[in-house]
Amino acid sequence: SSDLHKKARHKMEYTVNLLWDNESGVWIATSDDIIGLVLESGSLDLLIERVRRAAPELLELNHQPVEHAKILFKSERLEEVYA
């Protein structure tokens, strides 16, 4: 078992990064904790909903704990300021 699995099992908290891609005009969800999670959407709310649906299935496939698990969503969007 890797350190990643030990960490996840210990705190049962999986971090999902939500990053705005200016060129594509979409939010992209990725995670170092949930193997295989890569989703995108033009809507942040919709993307979070898609992550909620995909996460349990991916965690089960990866034999990672699902019960009482939490997802920490971290979003980041950098924009130019136009006066």
mmCIF file of C-alpha atoms in Angstrom:
data_model
loop_
_atom_site.group_PDB
_atom_site.id
_atom_site.type_symbol
_atom_site.label_atom_id
_atom_site.label_comp_id
_atom_site.label_asym_id
_atom_site.label_seq_id
_atom_site.Cartn_x
_atom_site.Cartn_y
_atom_site.Cartn_z
ATOM 1 C CA SER A 1 0.000 0.000 0.000
ATOM 2 C CA SER A 2 1.387 3.390 -0.993
ATOM 3 C CA ASP A 3 1.738 6.452 1.211
ATOM 4 C CA LEU A 4 -1.139 8.023 -0.712
ATOM 5 C CA HIS A 5 -3.500 5.236 0.342
ATOM 6 C CA LYS A 6 -2.301 5.456 3.953
ATOM 7 C CA LYS A 7 -2.927 9.207 3.968
ATOM 8 C CA ALA A 8 -6.384 8.820 2.432
ATOM 9 C CA ARG A 9 -7.327 5.992 4.788
ATOM 10 C CA HIS A 10 -6.137 7.997 7.762
ATOM 11 C CA LYS A 11 -8.149 11.136 7.111
ATOM 12 C CA MET A 12 -10.642 9.889 4.500
ATOM 13 C CA GLU A 13 -10.431 13.261 2.799
ATOM 14 C CA TYR A 14 -9.812 13.457 -0.916
ATOM 15 C CA THR A 15 -8.705 16.726 -2.503
ATOM 16 C CA VAL A 16 -10.123 17.674 -5.899
ATOM 17 C CA ASN A 17 -8.595 20.631 -7.743
ATOM 18 C CA LEU A 18 -10.919 22.713 -9.896
ATOM 19 C CA LEU A 19 -8.894 24.850 -12.276
ATOM 20 C CA TRP A 20 -10.244 27.355 -14.799
ATOM 21 C CA ASP A 21 -8.723 26.945 -18.268
ATOM 22 C CA ASN A 22 -8.895 30.351 -19.954
ATOM 23 C CA GLU A 23 -8.005 29.044 -23.414
ATOM 24 C CA SER A 24 -10.669 26.338 -23.444
ATOM 25 C CA GLY A 25 -13.207 28.289 -21.390
ATOM 26 C CA VAL A 26 -13.862 25.325 -19.088
ATOM 27 C CA TRP A 27 -13.296 24.237 -15.500
ATOM 28 C CA ILE A 28 -11.130 21.115 -15.190
ATOM 29 C CA ALA A 29 -11.309 18.771 -12.193
ATOM 30 C CA THR A 30 -8.290 16.638 -11.329
ATOM 31 C CA SER A 31 -7.127 14.875 -8.186
ATOM 32 C CA ASP A 32 -3.908 13.312 -6.922
ATOM 33 C CA ASP A 33 -6.039 11.421 -4.389
ATOM 34 C CA ILE A 34 -8.729 9.973 -6.670
ATOM 35 C CA ILE A 35 -6.943 8.038 -9.384
ATOM 36 C CA GLY A 36 -8.443 8.501 -12.841
ATOM 37 C CA LEU A 37 -10.494 11.586 -12.032
ATOM 38 C CA VAL A 38 -10.359 14.054 -14.929
ATOM 39 C CA LEU A 39 -13.564 15.929 -15.767
ATOM 40 C CA GLU A 40 -14.378 19.248 -17.374
ATOM 41 C CA SER A 41 -17.356 21.572 -17.650
ATOM 42 C CA GLY A 42 -18.155 25.163 -18.532
ATOM 43 C CA SER A 43 -20.085 25.417 -15.260
ATOM 44 C CA LEU A 44 -18.379 25.106 -11.869
ATOM 45 C CA ASP A 45 -21.608 23.905 -10.190
ATOM 46 C CA LEU A 46 -22.128 21.248 -12.841
ATOM 47 C CA LEU A 47 -18.513 20.113 -12.544
ATOM 48 C CA ILE A 48 -18.815 19.698 -8.765
ATOM 49 C CA GLU A 49 -21.981 17.655 -9.315
ATOM 50 C CA ARG A 50 -20.169 15.439 -11.845
ATOM 51 C CA VAL A 51 -17.280 14.912 -9.408
ATOM 52 C CA ARG A 52 -19.769 13.921 -6.677
ATOM 53 C CA ARG A 53 -21.217 11.264 -8.987
ATOM 54 C CA ALA A 54 -17.894 9.962 -10.336
ATOM 55 C CA ALA A 55 -15.914 9.889 -7.077
ATOM 56 C CA PRO A 56 -17.570 6.914 -5.307
ATOM 57 C CA GLU A 57 -17.233 4.724 -8.395
ATOM 58 C CA LEU A 58 -13.582 5.648 -8.948
ATOM 59 C CA LEU A 59 -12.738 5.167 -5.264
ATOM 60 C CA GLU A 60 -14.288 1.681 -5.328
ATOM 61 C CA LEU A 61 -12.374 0.803 -8.503
ATOM 62 C CA ASN A 62 -9.146 1.969 -6.797
ATOM 63 C CA HIS A 63 -10.009 0.047 -3.584
ATOM 64 C CA GLN A 64 -9.969 3.271 -1.604
ATOM 65 C CA PRO A 65 -12.311 3.962 1.335
ATOM 66 C CA VAL A 66 -15.659 5.465 0.373
ATOM 67 C CA GLU A 67 -17.620 5.306 3.636
ATOM 68 C CA HIS A 68 -17.493 8.579 5.620
ATOM 69 C CA ALA A 69 -15.110 9.987 3.026
ATOM 70 C CA LYS A 70 -15.060 13.700 2.323
ATOM 71 C CA ILE A 71 -14.082 15.644 -0.786
ATOM 72 C CA LEU A 72 -12.246 18.923 -0.378
ATOM 73 C CA PHE A 73 -12.933 21.047 -3.466
ATOM 74 C CA LYS A 74 -10.248 23.652 -4.193
ATOM 75 C CA SER A 75 -11.011 26.063 -7.014
ATOM 76 C CA GLU A 76 -8.647 28.458 -8.680
ATOM 77 C CA ARG A 77 -9.351 30.984 -11.419
ATOM 78 C CA LEU A 78 -6.921 33.720 -12.394
ATOM 79 C CA GLU A 79 -8.227 36.549 -14.568
ATOM 80 C CA GLU A 80 -6.873 39.797 -15.985
ATOM 81 C CA VAL A 81 -8.381 42.947 -14.528
ATOM 82 C CA TYR A 82 -9.920 45.087 -17.253
ATOM 83 C CA ALA A 83 -10.753 48.674 -16.323
#
